[in-house]
């Protein structure tokens, strides 16, 4: 397994629409292993392949805390087949938007169809943080970040902060 570099906003590579996966191969499973290792190290609870510069429709999620047994979930070519009319608000963060957080409202429950680690078709219903996280990751597949759900004023403020931090790190 190998650690990959997570791309941070603003970056045109995060705006790319990811391509569907044709077949789930060993190479693809190696990529998912790398994504999981990169996500655990960050640490984060989810990661889309496009965040490491691979624009394929692949997501890994693990909601387990650091002291809990790992419980990785893999989603390839996910599609939302149902979303609850009822909505839920969570404070979201993103590994591509480091150290910035804000409230985002999304459907509270969703059903999703996807391929798993072995390439088998699955359809499952999710609620709570899992529903929020999967929708956040599926946004990445469309080139959308959580800050795109905020007002232009808040988004512009966050992008300015990200650029300021980037410039400061380039100065050393
Ligand atoms: O680690 C993450 N935490 C998180 C918290 C609330 C809602 C979504 C997330 S996903 C994020 C990791 C990430 O950036 N995935 O794309
Ligand atoms: Ni994210």
Short mmCIF file of N, CA and C and ligand atoms in Angstrom, two decimals:
data_model
loop_
_atom_site.label_atom_id
_atom_site.label_comp_id
_atom_site.label_asym_id
_atom_site.label_seq_id
_atom_site.Cartn_x
_atom_site.Cartn_y
_atom_site.Cartn_z
N UNK A 1 0.86 -1.21 0.00
CA UNK A 1 0.00 0.00 0.00
C UNK A 1 0.88 1.24 0.00
N UNK A 2 0.33 2.30 -0.47
CA UNK A 2 1.11 3.55 -0.57
C UNK A 2 0.24 4.75 -0.21
N UNK A 3 0.88 5.70 0.45
CA UNK A 3 0.20 6.96 0.75
C UNK A 3 0.18 7.82 -0.50
N UNK A 4 -0.94 8.49 -0.76
CA UNK A 4 -1.05 9.40 -1.90
C UNK A 4 -1.23 10.81 -1.35
N UNK A 5 -0.96 11.80 -2.20
CA UNK A 5 -1.10 13.20 -1.81
C UNK A 5 -2.54 13.65 -2.06
N UNK A 6 -3.15 14.27 -1.05
CA UNK A 6 -4.51 14.79 -1.19
C UNK A 6 -4.45 16.21 -1.76
N UNK A 7 -5.18 16.43 -2.84
CA UNK A 7 -5.24 17.75 -3.50
C UNK A 7 -6.13 18.68 -2.67
N UNK A 8 -5.68 19.93 -2.48
CA UNK A 8 -6.50 20.89 -1.75
C UNK A 8 -7.00 22.00 -2.67
N UNK A 9 -8.18 22.52 -2.33
CA UNK A 9 -8.82 23.58 -3.10
C UNK A 9 -8.11 24.91 -2.87
N UNK A 10 -8.14 25.86 -3.80
CA UNK A 10 -8.74 25.69 -5.12
C UNK A 10 -7.78 24.98 -6.07
N UNK A 11 -8.29 24.03 -6.84
CA UNK A 11 -7.48 23.28 -7.80
C UNK A 11 -8.42 22.75 -8.88
N UNK A 12 -8.10 23.01 -10.17
CA UNK A 12 -9.00 22.58 -11.24
C UNK A 12 -9.23 21.07 -11.26
N UNK A 13 -8.29 20.29 -10.72
CA UNK A 13 -8.43 18.82 -10.73
C UNK A 13 -9.59 18.36 -9.86
N UNK A 14 -10.00 19.21 -8.87
CA UNK A 14 -11.13 18.85 -8.00
C UNK A 14 -12.47 19.13 -8.66
N UNK A 15 -12.43 19.84 -9.81
CA UNK A 15 -13.68 20.21 -10.51
C UNK A 15 -14.01 19.24 -11.64
N UNK A 16 -13.12 18.28 -11.87
CA UNK A 16 -13.30 17.31 -12.95
C UNK A 16 -14.44 16.34 -12.58
N UNK A 17 -15.27 16.00 -13.57
CA UNK A 17 -16.30 14.97 -13.37
C UNK A 17 -15.65 13.61 -13.55
N UNK A 18 -15.78 12.75 -12.54
CA UNK A 18 -15.10 11.44 -12.56
C UNK A 18 -15.81 10.47 -13.51
N UNK A 19 -15.01 9.59 -14.10
CA UNK A 19 -15.49 8.61 -15.09
C UNK A 19 -15.91 7.31 -14.40
N UNK A 20 -16.97 6.66 -14.91
CA UNK A 20 -17.36 5.36 -14.36
C UNK A 20 -16.25 4.32 -14.53
N UNK A 21 -16.22 3.36 -13.62
CA UNK A 21 -15.28 2.24 -13.69
C UNK A 21 -15.89 1.17 -14.59
N UNK A 22 -15.11 0.58 -15.47
CA UNK A 22 -15.62 -0.47 -16.36
C UNK A 22 -15.63 -1.82 -15.66
N UNK A 23 -14.46 -2.24 -15.13
CA UNK A 23 -14.39 -3.52 -14.41
C UNK A 23 -13.55 -3.35 -13.15
N UNK A 24 -13.94 -4.08 -12.11
CA UNK A 24 -13.23 -4.00 -10.83
C UNK A 24 -12.08 -5.02 -10.86
N UNK A 25 -10.89 -4.49 -11.09
CA UNK A 25 -9.69 -5.32 -11.24
C UNK A 25 -8.83 -5.26 -9.98
N UNK A 26 -7.77 -6.08 -9.94
CA UNK A 26 -6.82 -6.03 -8.82
C UNK A 26 -6.15 -4.66 -8.75
N UNK A 27 -5.84 -4.06 -9.90
CA UNK A 27 -5.25 -2.71 -9.93
C UNK A 27 -6.17 -1.71 -9.23
N UNK A 28 -7.47 -1.85 -9.50
CA UNK A 28 -8.45 -0.95 -8.90
C UNK A 28 -8.53 -1.18 -7.39
N UNK A 29 -8.46 -2.45 -6.97
CA UNK A 29 -8.47 -2.76 -5.53
C UNK A 29 -7.22 -2.20 -4.86
N UNK A 30 -6.08 -2.23 -5.55
CA UNK A 30 -4.85 -1.63 -5.01
C UNK A 30 -5.04 -0.12 -4.83
N UNK A 31 -5.69 0.51 -5.81
CA UNK A 31 -5.99 1.95 -5.71
C UNK A 31 -6.87 2.22 -4.49
N UNK A 32 -7.90 1.37 -4.27
CA UNK A 32 -8.80 1.56 -3.13
C UNK A 32 -8.06 1.34 -1.80
N UNK A 33 -7.11 0.39 -1.78
CA UNK A 33 -6.28 0.17 -0.58
C UNK A 33 -5.46 1.43 -0.28
N UNK A 34 -4.87 2.02 -1.32
CA UNK A 34 -4.09 3.25 -1.16
C UNK A 34 -4.97 4.40 -0.67
N UNK A 35 -6.18 4.48 -1.22
CA UNK A 35 -7.12 5.55 -0.81
C UNK A 35 -7.45 5.41 0.68
N UNK A 36 -7.69 4.17 1.11
CA UNK A 36 -8.06 3.92 2.51
C UNK A 36 -6.89 4.30 3.43
N UNK A 37 -5.68 3.88 3.05
CA UNK A 37 -4.49 4.19 3.85
C UNK A 37 -4.30 5.71 3.95
N UNK A 38 -4.47 6.39 2.83
CA UNK A 38 -4.34 7.85 2.78
C UNK A 38 -5.40 8.53 3.65
N UNK A 39 -6.63 7.99 3.61
CA UNK A 39 -7.74 8.54 4.40
C UNK A 39 -7.50 8.34 5.91
N UNK A 40 -7.06 7.12 6.30
CA UNK A 40 -6.79 6.83 7.72
C UNK A 40 -5.70 7.75 8.26
N UNK A 41 -4.67 7.97 7.42
CA UNK A 41 -3.51 8.77 7.85
C UNK A 41 -3.90 10.23 8.05
N UNK A 42 -4.86 10.72 7.25
CA UNK A 42 -5.15 12.17 7.18
C UNK A 42 -5.42 12.83 8.55
N UNK A 43 -6.33 12.38 9.44
CA UNK A 43 -7.31 11.32 9.26
C UNK A 43 -8.63 11.91 8.77
N UNK A 44 -9.39 11.06 8.05
CA UNK A 44 -10.71 11.47 7.58
C UNK A 44 -11.63 10.27 7.60
N UNK A 45 -12.92 10.49 7.34
CA UNK A 45 -13.90 9.39 7.36
C UNK A 45 -14.32 8.98 5.95
N UNK A 46 -13.88 9.72 4.95
CA UNK A 46 -14.23 9.37 3.57
C UNK A 46 -13.21 9.95 2.62
N UNK A 47 -13.13 9.36 1.42
CA UNK A 47 -12.23 9.90 0.39
C UNK A 47 -12.74 9.46 -0.98
N UNK A 48 -12.75 10.40 -1.92
CA UNK A 48 -13.07 10.10 -3.32
C UNK A 48 -11.76 10.07 -4.10
N UNK A 49 -11.68 9.18 -5.11
CA UNK A 49 -10.43 9.00 -5.87
C UNK A 49 -9.93 10.32 -6.47
N UNK A 50 -10.87 11.17 -6.89
CA UNK A 50 -10.49 12.44 -7.52
C UNK A 50 -9.66 13.32 -6.56
N UNK A 51 -9.82 13.10 -5.25
CA UNK A 51 -9.05 13.89 -4.27
C UNK A 51 -7.57 13.53 -4.28
N UNK A 52 -7.22 12.36 -4.84
CA UNK A 52 -5.81 12.02 -5.03
C UNK A 52 -5.46 12.08 -6.52
N UNK A 53 -6.28 12.80 -7.28
CA UNK A 53 -5.97 13.07 -8.68
C UNK A 53 -6.34 11.96 -9.65
N UNK A 54 -7.19 11.01 -9.21
CA UNK A 54 -7.65 9.92 -10.08
C UNK A 54 -9.15 10.09 -10.32
N UNK A 55 -9.54 10.67 -11.48
CA UNK A 55 -10.96 10.99 -11.70
C UNK A 55 -11.80 9.78 -12.10
N UNK A 56 -11.88 8.80 -11.20
CA UNK A 56 -12.74 7.62 -11.39
C UNK A 56 -13.79 7.63 -10.29
N UNK A 57 -14.98 7.00 -10.57
CA UNK A 57 -16.09 7.05 -9.63
C UNK A 57 -15.91 5.99 -8.53
N UNK A 58 -14.95 6.28 -7.64
CA UNK A 58 -14.59 5.38 -6.54
C UNK A 58 -14.53 6.17 -5.24
N UNK A 59 -15.15 5.58 -4.19
CA UNK A 59 -15.23 6.22 -2.87
C UNK A 59 -14.88 5.19 -1.80
N UNK A 60 -14.13 5.60 -0.78
CA UNK A 60 -13.97 4.76 0.41
C UNK A 60 -14.48 5.57 1.61
N UNK A 61 -15.11 4.86 2.55
CA UNK A 61 -15.64 5.50 3.77
C UNK A 61 -15.37 4.56 4.95
N UNK A 62 -14.95 5.11 6.08
CA UNK A 62 -14.89 4.36 7.34
C UNK A 62 -15.21 5.32 8.47
N UNK A 63 -16.36 5.09 9.13
CA UNK A 63 -16.81 6.00 10.19
C UNK A 63 -16.25 5.63 11.55
N UNK A 64 -15.50 4.51 11.64
CA UNK A 64 -14.97 4.06 12.93
C UNK A 64 -13.98 5.08 13.50
N UNK A 65 -14.06 5.32 14.81
CA UNK A 65 -13.09 6.20 15.47
C UNK A 65 -11.75 5.48 15.52
N UNK A 66 -10.69 6.28 15.81
CA UNK A 66 -9.33 5.72 15.77
C UNK A 66 -9.14 4.56 16.75
N UNK A 67 -9.91 4.57 17.88
CA UNK A 67 -9.76 3.50 18.89
C UNK A 67 -10.71 2.33 18.61
N UNK A 68 -11.50 2.43 17.53
CA UNK A 68 -12.44 1.36 17.21
C UNK A 68 -11.89 0.46 16.10
N UNK A 69 -12.48 -0.73 15.99
CA UNK A 69 -12.10 -1.65 14.90
C UNK A 69 -12.48 -1.01 13.57
N UNK A 70 -11.57 -1.11 12.61
CA UNK A 70 -11.83 -0.51 11.30
C UNK A 70 -13.02 -1.17 10.61
N UNK A 71 -13.78 -0.36 9.88
CA UNK A 71 -14.94 -0.89 9.15
C UNK A 71 -15.05 -0.21 7.80
N UNK A 72 -14.12 -0.53 6.88
CA UNK A 72 -14.11 0.17 5.59
C UNK A 72 -15.30 -0.19 4.69
N UNK A 73 -15.81 0.79 4.00
CA UNK A 73 -16.85 0.61 2.98
C UNK A 73 -16.30 1.12 1.65
N UNK A 74 -16.63 0.40 0.57
CA UNK A 74 -16.15 0.76 -0.77
C UNK A 74 -17.35 0.97 -1.67
N UNK A 75 -17.34 2.06 -2.44
CA UNK A 75 -18.45 2.37 -3.34
C UNK A 75 -17.88 2.68 -4.72
N UNK A 76 -18.23 1.84 -5.69
CA UNK A 76 -17.79 2.07 -7.06
C UNK A 76 -19.03 2.38 -7.91
N UNK A 77 -18.94 3.41 -8.76
CA UNK A 77 -20.06 3.85 -9.61
C UNK A 77 -21.36 4.03 -8.81
N UNK A 78 -21.34 4.68 -7.66
CA UNK A 78 -22.58 4.79 -6.86
C UNK A 78 -23.63 5.67 -7.53
N UNK A 79 -24.88 5.26 -7.35
CA UNK A 79 -26.04 6.02 -7.87
C UNK A 79 -27.06 6.11 -6.73
N UNK A 80 -27.62 7.28 -6.49
CA UNK A 80 -28.67 7.43 -5.49
C UNK A 80 -30.00 7.06 -6.14
N UNK A 81 -30.69 6.05 -5.58
CA UNK A 81 -31.95 5.58 -6.15
C UNK A 81 -33.15 6.15 -5.41
N UNK A 82 -32.93 6.71 -4.22
CA UNK A 82 -34.01 7.30 -3.43
C UNK A 82 -33.38 8.24 -2.39
N UNK A 83 -34.02 9.38 -2.17
CA UNK A 83 -33.58 10.30 -1.12
C UNK A 83 -34.80 10.70 -0.30
N UNK A 84 -34.68 10.73 1.02
CA UNK A 84 -35.81 11.08 1.88
C UNK A 84 -36.14 12.55 1.72
N UNK A 85 -37.44 12.89 1.78
CA UNK A 85 -37.81 14.31 1.75
C UNK A 85 -37.32 15.04 3.00
N UNK A 86 -37.21 14.28 4.07
CA UNK A 86 -36.72 14.86 5.34
C UNK A 86 -35.23 15.12 5.21
N UNK A 87 -34.78 16.24 5.75
CA UNK A 87 -33.38 16.63 5.59
C UNK A 87 -32.66 16.66 6.93
N UNK A 88 -31.33 16.60 6.90
CA UNK A 88 -30.52 16.63 8.12
C UNK A 88 -29.36 17.59 7.90
N UNK A 89 -28.95 18.25 8.97
CA UNK A 89 -27.86 19.21 8.87
C UNK A 89 -26.68 18.70 9.70
N UNK A 90 -25.50 18.68 9.08
CA UNK A 90 -24.27 18.25 9.77
C UNK A 90 -23.20 19.31 9.57
N UNK A 91 -22.31 19.41 10.52
CA UNK A 91 -21.14 20.25 10.29
C UNK A 91 -20.14 19.44 9.47
N UNK A 92 -19.87 19.89 8.25
CA UNK A 92 -19.00 19.15 7.35
C UNK A 92 -17.61 19.76 7.26
N UNK A 93 -16.66 18.88 7.01
CA UNK A 93 -15.30 19.29 6.72
C UNK A 93 -14.88 18.51 5.49
N UNK A 94 -13.70 18.81 4.95
CA UNK A 94 -13.23 18.10 3.76
C UNK A 94 -11.71 18.10 3.77
N UNK A 95 -11.12 16.95 3.46
CA UNK A 95 -9.66 16.86 3.43
C UNK A 95 -9.08 17.76 2.33
N UNK A 96 -9.90 18.13 1.35
CA UNK A 96 -9.45 19.04 0.29
C UNK A 96 -9.73 20.50 0.63
N UNK A 97 -10.35 20.73 1.80
CA UNK A 97 -10.62 22.09 2.31
C UNK A 97 -10.15 22.12 3.77
N UNK A 98 -8.84 21.96 3.99
CA UNK A 98 -8.34 21.68 5.35
C UNK A 98 -8.70 22.76 6.37
N UNK A 99 -9.12 22.28 7.55
CA UNK A 99 -9.34 23.11 8.75
C UNK A 99 -10.52 24.07 8.65
N UNK A 100 -11.38 23.93 7.66
CA UNK A 100 -12.56 24.79 7.55
C UNK A 100 -13.81 23.91 7.61
N UNK A 101 -14.81 24.39 8.35
CA UNK A 101 -16.02 23.59 8.60
C UNK A 101 -17.24 24.47 8.50
N UNK A 102 -18.35 23.89 8.03
CA UNK A 102 -19.62 24.63 8.10
C UNK A 102 -20.79 23.65 7.97
N UNK A 103 -21.98 24.14 8.34
CA UNK A 103 -23.18 23.32 8.31
C UNK A 103 -23.68 23.17 6.88
N UNK A 104 -24.04 21.94 6.51
CA UNK A 104 -24.62 21.66 5.19
C UNK A 104 -25.87 20.79 5.40
N UNK A 105 -26.95 21.15 4.70
CA UNK A 105 -28.20 20.40 4.79
C UNK A 105 -28.34 19.48 3.58
N UNK A 106 -28.68 18.23 3.83
CA UNK A 106 -28.85 17.23 2.77
C UNK A 106 -29.99 16.30 3.16
N UNK A 107 -30.50 15.47 2.20
CA UNK A 107 -31.47 14.43 2.58
C UNK A 107 -30.94 13.58 3.74
N UNK A 108 -31.83 13.29 4.72
CA UNK A 108 -31.40 12.58 5.93
C UNK A 108 -31.09 11.12 5.65
N UNK A 109 -31.85 10.50 4.70
CA UNK A 109 -31.65 9.09 4.36
C UNK A 109 -31.59 8.95 2.85
N UNK A 110 -30.76 8.03 2.38
CA UNK A 110 -30.70 7.76 0.93
C UNK A 110 -30.60 6.24 0.71
N UNK A 111 -31.03 5.81 -0.47
CA UNK A 111 -30.71 4.48 -0.94
C UNK A 111 -29.71 4.65 -2.07
N UNK A 112 -28.71 3.79 -2.10
CA UNK A 112 -27.70 3.90 -3.16
C UNK A 112 -27.43 2.53 -3.76
N UNK A 113 -27.19 2.52 -5.06
CA UNK A 113 -26.77 1.31 -5.78
C UNK A 113 -25.31 1.51 -6.15
N UNK A 114 -24.49 0.49 -6.01
CA UNK A 114 -23.06 0.62 -6.26
C UNK A 114 -22.43 -0.76 -6.41
N UNK A 115 -21.18 -0.79 -6.83
CA UNK A 115 -20.39 -2.03 -6.83
C UNK A 115 -19.50 -2.00 -5.59
N UNK A 116 -19.32 -3.17 -4.97
CA UNK A 116 -18.46 -3.24 -3.77
C UNK A 116 -17.01 -3.59 -4.16
N UNK A 117 -16.18 -3.85 -3.16
CA UNK A 117 -14.74 -4.15 -3.34
C UNK A 117 -14.52 -5.30 -4.32
N UNK A 118 -15.48 -6.25 -4.33
CA UNK A 118 -15.33 -7.44 -5.19
C UNK A 118 -16.01 -7.25 -6.54
N UNK A 119 -16.61 -6.08 -6.77
CA UNK A 119 -17.29 -5.82 -8.04
C UNK A 119 -18.72 -6.34 -8.04
N UNK A 120 -19.24 -6.74 -6.86
CA UNK A 120 -20.61 -7.23 -6.76
C UNK A 120 -21.58 -6.06 -6.61
N UNK A 121 -22.75 -6.17 -7.27
CA UNK A 121 -23.78 -5.12 -7.18
C UNK A 121 -24.43 -5.11 -5.81
N UNK A 122 -24.61 -3.93 -5.25
CA UNK A 122 -25.24 -3.77 -3.94
C UNK A 122 -26.28 -2.66 -4.03
N UNK A 123 -27.34 -2.77 -3.23
CA UNK A 123 -28.21 -1.62 -3.01
C UNK A 123 -28.52 -1.57 -1.52
N UNK A 124 -28.24 -0.43 -0.91
CA UNK A 124 -28.39 -0.31 0.54
C UNK A 124 -28.96 1.05 0.89
N UNK A 125 -29.64 1.09 2.06
CA UNK A 125 -30.16 2.36 2.58
C UNK A 125 -29.24 2.84 3.69
N UNK A 126 -29.00 4.15 3.72
CA UNK A 126 -28.11 4.74 4.73
C UNK A 126 -28.78 5.94 5.38
N UNK A 127 -28.47 6.14 6.66
CA UNK A 127 -28.94 7.31 7.39
C UNK A 127 -27.79 7.90 8.19
N UNK A 128 -28.08 8.92 8.96
CA UNK A 128 -27.09 9.50 9.86
C UNK A 128 -25.85 9.99 9.14
N UNK A 129 -24.69 9.86 9.81
CA UNK A 129 -23.43 10.36 9.25
C UNK A 129 -23.07 9.65 7.95
N UNK A 130 -23.43 8.35 7.84
CA UNK A 130 -23.11 7.59 6.62
C UNK A 130 -23.81 8.20 5.41
N UNK A 131 -25.08 8.60 5.57
CA UNK A 131 -25.83 9.21 4.46
C UNK A 131 -25.18 10.54 4.08
N UNK A 132 -24.82 11.33 5.07
CA UNK A 132 -24.19 12.63 4.82
C UNK A 132 -22.85 12.45 4.12
N UNK A 133 -22.03 11.52 4.65
CA UNK A 133 -20.69 11.33 4.12
C UNK A 133 -20.75 10.81 2.68
N UNK A 134 -21.63 9.84 2.41
CA UNK A 134 -21.73 9.30 1.05
C UNK A 134 -22.16 10.39 0.07
N UNK A 135 -23.08 11.27 0.49
CA UNK A 135 -23.51 12.36 -0.41
C UNK A 135 -22.37 13.35 -0.63
N UNK A 136 -21.60 13.63 0.43
CA UNK A 136 -20.42 14.51 0.32
C UNK A 136 -19.43 13.91 -0.69
N UNK A 137 -19.18 12.59 -0.57
CA UNK A 137 -18.23 11.93 -1.49
C UNK A 137 -18.77 11.90 -2.91
N UNK A 138 -20.08 11.65 -3.06
CA UNK A 138 -20.66 11.60 -4.41
C UNK A 138 -20.62 12.99 -5.06
N UNK A 139 -20.71 14.04 -4.28
CA UNK A 139 -20.50 15.39 -4.81
C UNK A 139 -19.12 15.51 -5.45
N UNK A 140 -18.08 14.95 -4.78
CA UNK A 140 -16.72 15.01 -5.33
C UNK A 140 -16.67 14.42 -6.74
N UNK A 141 -17.47 13.36 -6.99
CA UNK A 141 -17.47 12.70 -8.31
C UNK A 141 -18.00 13.64 -9.39
N UNK A 142 -18.76 14.67 -8.96
CA UNK A 142 -19.31 15.67 -9.89
C UNK A 142 -18.50 16.97 -9.84
N UNK A 143 -17.37 16.95 -9.15
CA UNK A 143 -16.54 18.15 -9.06
C UNK A 143 -17.07 19.19 -8.10
N UNK A 144 -17.91 18.74 -7.14
CA UNK A 144 -18.55 19.65 -6.19
C UNK A 144 -17.96 19.47 -4.79
N UNK A 145 -17.66 20.58 -4.12
CA UNK A 145 -17.15 20.56 -2.74
C UNK A 145 -18.24 21.07 -1.80
N UNK A 146 -18.11 20.76 -0.49
CA UNK A 146 -19.15 21.21 0.45
C UNK A 146 -19.27 22.73 0.47
N UNK A 147 -18.17 23.42 0.18
CA UNK A 147 -18.22 24.89 0.19
C UNK A 147 -19.10 25.43 -0.96
N UNK A 148 -19.33 24.58 -1.99
CA UNK A 148 -20.22 24.99 -3.08
C UNK A 148 -21.68 25.02 -2.64
N UNK A 149 -21.99 24.43 -1.46
CA UNK A 149 -23.36 24.47 -0.92
C UNK A 149 -23.57 25.71 -0.03
N UNK A 150 -22.50 26.47 0.22
CA UNK A 150 -22.60 27.65 1.10
C UNK A 150 -22.86 28.90 0.26
N UNK A 151 -23.13 30.00 0.93
CA UNK A 151 -23.33 31.27 0.22
C UNK A 151 -22.02 31.66 -0.48
N UNK A 152 -22.13 32.46 -1.53
CA UNK A 152 -20.93 32.90 -2.26
C UNK A 152 -19.98 33.65 -1.32
N UNK A 153 -20.55 34.42 -0.40
CA UNK A 153 -19.74 35.18 0.55
C UNK A 153 -18.88 34.24 1.40
N UNK A 154 -19.51 33.20 1.96
CA UNK A 154 -18.78 32.24 2.80
C UNK A 154 -17.74 31.48 1.98
N UNK A 155 -18.16 31.06 0.77
CA UNK A 155 -17.26 30.28 -0.10
C UNK A 155 -16.03 31.11 -0.46
N UNK A 156 -16.24 32.35 -0.88
CA UNK A 156 -15.12 33.22 -1.25
C UNK A 156 -14.18 33.43 -0.07
N UNK A 157 -14.77 33.59 1.14
CA UNK A 157 -13.96 33.76 2.35
C UNK A 157 -13.08 32.55 2.58
N UNK A 158 -13.67 31.34 2.41
CA UNK A 158 -12.92 30.10 2.64
C UNK A 158 -11.81 29.93 1.61
N UNK A 159 -12.11 30.24 0.33
CA UNK A 159 -11.10 30.10 -0.72
C UNK A 159 -9.93 31.06 -0.45
N UNK A 160 -10.26 32.29 0.01
CA UNK A 160 -9.18 33.23 0.34
C UNK A 160 -8.29 32.69 1.45
N UNK A 161 -8.92 32.09 2.49
CA UNK A 161 -8.15 31.50 3.59
C UNK A 161 -7.25 30.38 3.10
N UNK A 162 -7.80 29.53 2.21
CA UNK A 162 -7.01 28.40 1.68
C UNK A 162 -5.79 28.91 0.90
N UNK A 163 -5.99 29.97 0.10
CA UNK A 163 -4.89 30.53 -0.69
C UNK A 163 -3.83 31.15 0.22
N UNK A 164 -4.29 31.79 1.30
CA UNK A 164 -3.38 32.43 2.26
C UNK A 164 -2.49 31.37 2.92
N UNK A 165 -3.11 30.25 3.35
CA UNK A 165 -2.36 29.16 3.98
C UNK A 165 -1.38 28.55 2.97
N UNK A 166 -1.84 28.38 1.71
CA UNK A 166 -0.96 27.82 0.68
C UNK A 166 0.26 28.72 0.44
N UNK A 167 0.01 30.04 0.33
CA UNK A 167 1.10 30.99 0.09
C UNK A 167 2.10 30.96 1.24
N UNK A 168 1.57 30.89 2.49
CA UNK A 168 2.43 30.86 3.67
C UNK A 168 3.33 29.62 3.63
N UNK A 169 2.79 28.47 3.20
CA UNK A 169 3.59 27.24 3.18
C UNK A 169 4.60 27.27 2.04
N UNK A 170 4.31 28.04 0.97
CA UNK A 170 5.25 28.15 -0.16
C UNK A 170 6.43 29.07 0.20
N UNK A 171 6.22 29.92 1.21
CA UNK A 171 7.23 30.93 1.57
C UNK A 171 8.43 30.33 2.29
N UNK A 172 8.30 29.11 2.86
CA UNK A 172 9.42 28.52 3.64
C UNK A 172 10.55 28.00 2.75
O1 LIG B 1 -13.24 13.47 7.05
C1 LIG B 1 -14.30 13.97 6.63
N1 LIG B 1 -15.27 14.30 7.52
C2 LIG B 1 -16.55 14.67 7.15
C3 LIG B 1 -17.38 15.21 8.12
C4 LIG B 1 -18.68 15.58 7.82
C5 LIG B 1 -19.15 15.39 6.54
C6 LIG B 1 -18.34 14.87 5.55
C7 LIG B 1 -17.05 14.50 5.86
S1 LIG B 1 -16.05 13.80 4.62
C8 LIG B 1 -14.47 14.25 5.18
C9 LIG B 1 -13.39 13.61 4.33
C10 LIG B 1 -13.48 14.13 2.91
O2 LIG B 1 -13.10 15.20 2.57
N2 LIG B 1 -14.06 13.35 2.03
O3 LIG B 1 -14.23 13.79 0.78
NI1 LIG B 2 -14.37 15.92 0.90
#
